[in-house]
CSV table of C-alpha atoms in Angstrom, one decimal:
chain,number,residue,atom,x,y,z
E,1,UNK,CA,0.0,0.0,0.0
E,2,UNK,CA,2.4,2.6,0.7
E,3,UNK,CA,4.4,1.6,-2.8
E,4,UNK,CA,1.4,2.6,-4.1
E,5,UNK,CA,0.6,5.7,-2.5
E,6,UNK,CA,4.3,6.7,-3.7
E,7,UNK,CA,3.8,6.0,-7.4
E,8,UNK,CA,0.6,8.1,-6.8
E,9,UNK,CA,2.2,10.8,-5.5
E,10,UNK,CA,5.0,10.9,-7.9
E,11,UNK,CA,2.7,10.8,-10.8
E,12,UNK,CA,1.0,13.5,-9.4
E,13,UNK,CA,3.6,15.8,-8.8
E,14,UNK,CA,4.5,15.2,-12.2
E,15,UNK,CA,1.4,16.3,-13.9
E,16,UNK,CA,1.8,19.4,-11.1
E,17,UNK,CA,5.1,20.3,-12.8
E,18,UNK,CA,3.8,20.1,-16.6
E,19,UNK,CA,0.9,22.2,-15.8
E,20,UNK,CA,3.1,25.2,-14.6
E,21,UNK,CA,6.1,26.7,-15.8
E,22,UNK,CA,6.4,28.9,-12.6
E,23,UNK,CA,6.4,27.3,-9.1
E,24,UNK,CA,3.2,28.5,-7.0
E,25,UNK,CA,4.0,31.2,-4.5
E,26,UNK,CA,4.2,29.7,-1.2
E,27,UNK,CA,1.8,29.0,1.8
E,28,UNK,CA,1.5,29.1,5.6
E,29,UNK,CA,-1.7,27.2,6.3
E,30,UNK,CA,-4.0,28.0,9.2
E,31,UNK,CA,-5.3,25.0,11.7
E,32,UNK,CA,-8.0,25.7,14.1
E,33,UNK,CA,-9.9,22.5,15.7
E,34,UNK,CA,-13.6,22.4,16.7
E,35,UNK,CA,-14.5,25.0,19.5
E,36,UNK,CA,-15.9,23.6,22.9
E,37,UNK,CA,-19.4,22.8,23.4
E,38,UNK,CA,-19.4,24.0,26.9
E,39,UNK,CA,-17.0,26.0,29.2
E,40,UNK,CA,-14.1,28.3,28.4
E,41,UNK,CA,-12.9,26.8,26.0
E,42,UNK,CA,-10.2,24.6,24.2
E,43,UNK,CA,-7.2,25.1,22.2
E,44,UNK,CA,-4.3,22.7,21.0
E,45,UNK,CA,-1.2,23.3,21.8
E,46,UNK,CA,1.9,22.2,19.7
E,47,UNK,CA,5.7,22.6,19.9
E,48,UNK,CA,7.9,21.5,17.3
E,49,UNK,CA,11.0,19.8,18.3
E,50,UNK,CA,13.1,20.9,15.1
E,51,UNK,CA,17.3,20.2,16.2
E,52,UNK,CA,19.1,21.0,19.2
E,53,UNK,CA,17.9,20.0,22.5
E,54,UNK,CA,14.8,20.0,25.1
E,55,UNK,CA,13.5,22.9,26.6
E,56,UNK,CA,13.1,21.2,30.4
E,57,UNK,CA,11.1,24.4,31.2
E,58,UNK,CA,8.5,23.5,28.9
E,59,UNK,CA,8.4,19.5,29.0
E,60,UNK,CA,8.6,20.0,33.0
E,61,UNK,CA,5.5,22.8,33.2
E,62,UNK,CA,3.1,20.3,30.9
E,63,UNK,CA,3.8,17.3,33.0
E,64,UNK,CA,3.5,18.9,36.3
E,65,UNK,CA,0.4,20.6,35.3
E,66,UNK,CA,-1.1,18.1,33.2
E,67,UNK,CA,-1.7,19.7,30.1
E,68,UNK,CA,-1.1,17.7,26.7
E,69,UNK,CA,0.6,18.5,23.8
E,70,UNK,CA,1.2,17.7,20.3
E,71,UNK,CA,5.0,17.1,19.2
E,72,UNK,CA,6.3,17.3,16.3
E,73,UNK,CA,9.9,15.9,15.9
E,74,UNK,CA,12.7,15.6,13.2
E,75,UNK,CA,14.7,12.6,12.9
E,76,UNK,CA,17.6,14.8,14.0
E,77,UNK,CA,16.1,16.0,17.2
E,78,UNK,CA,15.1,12.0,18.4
E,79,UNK,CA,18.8,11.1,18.0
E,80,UNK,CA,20.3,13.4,20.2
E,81,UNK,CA,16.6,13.7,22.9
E,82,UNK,CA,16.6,10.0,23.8
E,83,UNK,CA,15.9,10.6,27.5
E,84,UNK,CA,12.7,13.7,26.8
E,85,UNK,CA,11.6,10.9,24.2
E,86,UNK,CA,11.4,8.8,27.2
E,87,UNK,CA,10.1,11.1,29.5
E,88,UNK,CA,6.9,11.7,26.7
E,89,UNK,CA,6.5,8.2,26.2
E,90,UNK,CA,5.9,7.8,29.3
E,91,UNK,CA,3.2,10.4,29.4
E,92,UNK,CA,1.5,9.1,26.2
E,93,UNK,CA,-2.0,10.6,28.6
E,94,UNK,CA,0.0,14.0,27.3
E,95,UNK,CA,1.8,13.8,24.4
E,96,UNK,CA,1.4,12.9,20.5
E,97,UNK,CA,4.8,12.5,18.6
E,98,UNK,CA,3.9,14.0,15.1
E,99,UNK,CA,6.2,13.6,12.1
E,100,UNK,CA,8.2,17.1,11.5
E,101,UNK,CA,10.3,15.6,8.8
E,102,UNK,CA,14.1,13.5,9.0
E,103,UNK,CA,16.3,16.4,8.2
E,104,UNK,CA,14.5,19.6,8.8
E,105,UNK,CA,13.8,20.4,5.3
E,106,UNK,CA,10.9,22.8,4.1
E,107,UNK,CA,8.7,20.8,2.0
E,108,UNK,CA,8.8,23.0,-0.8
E,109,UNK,CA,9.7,21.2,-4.4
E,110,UNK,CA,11.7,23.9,-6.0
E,111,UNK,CA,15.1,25.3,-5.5
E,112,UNK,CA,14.7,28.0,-3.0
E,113,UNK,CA,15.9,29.3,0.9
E,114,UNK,CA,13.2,30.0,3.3
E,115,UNK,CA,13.8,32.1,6.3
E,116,UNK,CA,17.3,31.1,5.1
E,117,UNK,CA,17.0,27.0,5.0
E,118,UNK,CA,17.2,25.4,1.7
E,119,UNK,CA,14.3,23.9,0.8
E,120,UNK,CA,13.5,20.4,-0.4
E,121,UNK,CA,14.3,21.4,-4.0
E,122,UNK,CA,12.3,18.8,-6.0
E,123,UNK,CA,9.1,16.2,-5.1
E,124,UNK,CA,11.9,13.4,-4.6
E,125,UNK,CA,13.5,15.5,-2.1
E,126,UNK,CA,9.8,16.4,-0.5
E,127,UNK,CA,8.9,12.7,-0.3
E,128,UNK,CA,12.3,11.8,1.3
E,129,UNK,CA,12.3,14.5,3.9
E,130,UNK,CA,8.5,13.6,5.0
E,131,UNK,CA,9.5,9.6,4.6
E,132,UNK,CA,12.3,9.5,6.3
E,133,UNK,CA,10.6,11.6,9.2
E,134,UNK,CA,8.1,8.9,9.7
E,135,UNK,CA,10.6,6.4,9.9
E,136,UNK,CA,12.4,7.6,12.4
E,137,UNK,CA,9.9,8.4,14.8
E,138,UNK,CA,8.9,4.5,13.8
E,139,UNK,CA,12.0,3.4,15.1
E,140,UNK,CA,11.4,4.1,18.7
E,141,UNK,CA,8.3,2.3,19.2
E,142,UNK,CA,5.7,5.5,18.2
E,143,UNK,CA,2.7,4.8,16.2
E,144,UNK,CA,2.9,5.6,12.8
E,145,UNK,CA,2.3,9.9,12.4
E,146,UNK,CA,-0.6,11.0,11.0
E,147,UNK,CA,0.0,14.4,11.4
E,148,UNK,CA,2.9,15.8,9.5
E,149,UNK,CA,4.8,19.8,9.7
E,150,UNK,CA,7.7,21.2,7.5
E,151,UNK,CA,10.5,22.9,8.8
E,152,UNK,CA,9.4,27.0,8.4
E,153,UNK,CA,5.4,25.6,8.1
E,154,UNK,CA,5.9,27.2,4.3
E,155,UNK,CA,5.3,24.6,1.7
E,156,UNK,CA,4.5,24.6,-1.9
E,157,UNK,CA,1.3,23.7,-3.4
E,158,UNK,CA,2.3,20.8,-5.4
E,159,UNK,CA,4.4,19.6,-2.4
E,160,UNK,CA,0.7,19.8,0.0
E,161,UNK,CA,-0.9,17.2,-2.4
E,162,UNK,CA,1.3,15.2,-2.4
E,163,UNK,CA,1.9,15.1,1.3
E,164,UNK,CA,-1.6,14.5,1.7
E,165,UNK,CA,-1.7,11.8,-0.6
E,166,UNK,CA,1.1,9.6,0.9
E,167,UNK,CA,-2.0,10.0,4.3
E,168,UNK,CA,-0.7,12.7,6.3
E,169,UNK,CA,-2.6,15.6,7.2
E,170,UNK,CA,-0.7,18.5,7.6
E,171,UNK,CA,-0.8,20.9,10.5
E,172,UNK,CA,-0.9,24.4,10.2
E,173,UNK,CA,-1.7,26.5,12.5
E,174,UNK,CA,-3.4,30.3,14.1
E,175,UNK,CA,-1.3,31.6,17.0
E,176,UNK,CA,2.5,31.8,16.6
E,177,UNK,CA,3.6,31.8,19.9
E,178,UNK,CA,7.2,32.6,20.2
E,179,UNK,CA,8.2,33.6,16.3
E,180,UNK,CA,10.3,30.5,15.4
E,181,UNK,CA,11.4,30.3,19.4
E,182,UNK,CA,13.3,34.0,18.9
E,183,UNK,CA,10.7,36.4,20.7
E,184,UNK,CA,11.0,37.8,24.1
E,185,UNK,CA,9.7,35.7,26.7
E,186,UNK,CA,7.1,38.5,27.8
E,187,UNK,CA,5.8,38.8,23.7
E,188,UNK,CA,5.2,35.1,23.9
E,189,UNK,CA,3.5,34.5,26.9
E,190,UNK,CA,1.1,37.3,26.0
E,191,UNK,CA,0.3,36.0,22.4
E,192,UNK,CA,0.2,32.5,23.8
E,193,UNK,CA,-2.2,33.8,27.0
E,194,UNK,CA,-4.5,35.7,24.0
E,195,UNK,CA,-5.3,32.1,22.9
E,196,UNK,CA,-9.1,31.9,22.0
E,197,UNK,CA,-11.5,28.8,22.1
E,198,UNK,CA,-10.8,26.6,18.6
E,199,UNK,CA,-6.9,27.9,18.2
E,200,UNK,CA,-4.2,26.3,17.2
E,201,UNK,CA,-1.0,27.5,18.7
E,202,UNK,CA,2.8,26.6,17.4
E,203,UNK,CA,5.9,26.9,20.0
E,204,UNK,CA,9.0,25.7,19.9
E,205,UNK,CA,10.7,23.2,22.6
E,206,UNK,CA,14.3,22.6,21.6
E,207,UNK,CA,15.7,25.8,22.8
E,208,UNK,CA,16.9,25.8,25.8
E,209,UNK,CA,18.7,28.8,25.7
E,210,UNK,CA,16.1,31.4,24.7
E,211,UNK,CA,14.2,33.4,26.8
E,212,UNK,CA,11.1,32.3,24.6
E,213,UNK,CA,10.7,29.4,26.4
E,214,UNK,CA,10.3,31.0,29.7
E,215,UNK,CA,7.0,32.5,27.9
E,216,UNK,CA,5.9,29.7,26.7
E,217,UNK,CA,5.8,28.4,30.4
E,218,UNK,CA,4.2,31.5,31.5
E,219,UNK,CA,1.1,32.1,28.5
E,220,UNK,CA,0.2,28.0,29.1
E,221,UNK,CA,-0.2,28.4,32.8
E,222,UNK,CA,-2.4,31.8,32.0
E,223,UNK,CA,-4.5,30.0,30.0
E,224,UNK,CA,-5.2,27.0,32.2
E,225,UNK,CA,-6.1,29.8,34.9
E,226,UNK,CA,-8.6,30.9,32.6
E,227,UNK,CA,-10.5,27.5,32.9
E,228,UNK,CA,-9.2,26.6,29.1
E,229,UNK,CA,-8.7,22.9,28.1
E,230,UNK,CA,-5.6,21.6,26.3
E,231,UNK,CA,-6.1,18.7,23.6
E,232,UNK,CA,-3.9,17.1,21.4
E,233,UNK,CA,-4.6,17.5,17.6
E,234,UNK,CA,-5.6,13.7,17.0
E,235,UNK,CA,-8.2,14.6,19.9
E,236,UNK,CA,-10.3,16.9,17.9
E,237,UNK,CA,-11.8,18.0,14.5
E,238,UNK,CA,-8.7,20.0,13.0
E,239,UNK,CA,-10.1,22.4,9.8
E,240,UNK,CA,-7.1,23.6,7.9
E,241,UNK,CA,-6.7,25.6,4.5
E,242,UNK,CA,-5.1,25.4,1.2
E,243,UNK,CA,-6.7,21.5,1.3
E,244,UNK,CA,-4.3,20.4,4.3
E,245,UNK,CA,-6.8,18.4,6.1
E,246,UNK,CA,-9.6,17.7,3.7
């Protein structure tokens, strides 16, 4: 089955090519999940887990406070996180491990940088990054992803079909909580804390070192004082544009 999804995908990256000689300007799609029937509210929180290390600050403040998250890991950050891996595993009441590619690569099919990373460069390259992503996160023992986010959440039309035809939706999202982990820890925690029923918010927690993660911390806890619940994106109805989920 997943042979055939690949020829699938390849042919129809193919016919994408022929049909344009320019490559499609780039998107950033938006998630938001179903609001709450009832209460103050609900919004799903993920962090992307891109290189690097863990951000303790973070992974300590959800367990301690119970508040679940959805993950999404390269295969570069499980190598070197073996013990946080652990730590979420045995949470698996909090956490989702979500397939943010194997090397880090946007998942854009052309020749290009974004936010200075080189991108994929062609739908080989795309399948490969997003492949080998879900392999690695296969190798320690996780379910196979169903969720799947490129490095710099910027991808290329062609590049979204055939993402979504290999099974994966593919997670966008509506608050951007600590701009790519290089904000101020007092601008995040105030975007994150502005959360409103049905958003989707993106963090990061692989930087230690930035002050970013210190808001983070702060914006989660002032949204669980405000009575709001915390789900994980497989736990609810996630709507997303430029056909990312449908």
């Amino acid at each position: 089955m997943r042979q055939l999804q690949r020829h699938l995908c390849m042919i129809a990256m193919s016919l994408a090519a022929l049909s344009s000689a320019q490559a499609a300007p780039l998107v950033e799609p938006t998630l938001h999940i179903k609001p709450a029937a009832s209460g103050a509210g609900r919004v799903a929180l993920t962090l992307d887990a891109c290189g690097g290390q863990t951000d303790t600050r973070i992974l300590s403040a959800l367990v301690e406070n119970k508040i679940p998250a959805t993950i999404f890991v390269t295969g570069i950050w499980l190598k070197r996180n073996a013990a946080a891996v652990e730590i979420m595993q045995a949470h698996r009441d909090l956490f989702e491990l979500e397939n943010h590619g194997g090397r880090h690569v946007p998942a854009v099919d052309t020749p290009q940088k974004i936010y200075g990373i080189r991108s994929a460069g062609s739908p080989d390259a795309v399948l490969a990054e997003v492949e080998s992503g879900a392999a690695a996160l296969a190798r320690t023992g996780e379910p196979a992803p169903k969720w799947f986010r490129g490095a710099t959440a910027e991808y290329s039309p062609s590049a979204i079909a055939m993402i979504r035809k290999l099974g994966f939706k593919i997670a966008g999202f509506s608050i951007n909580g600590d701009g790519g982990s290089l904000l101020g820890a007092k601008e995040t925690a105030k975007r994150i804390a502005a959360a409103k029923d049905g958003d989707v918010i993106i963090a990061h927690i692989n930087q230690p070192t930035h002050a970013a993660g210190e808001g983070v911390v702060k914006g989660l806890l002032a949204l669980k004082d405000k009575g709001m619940t915390f789900v994980r994106l497989d736990d609810a109805d996630g709507t997303g544009n430029h056909g990312t989920t449908d």
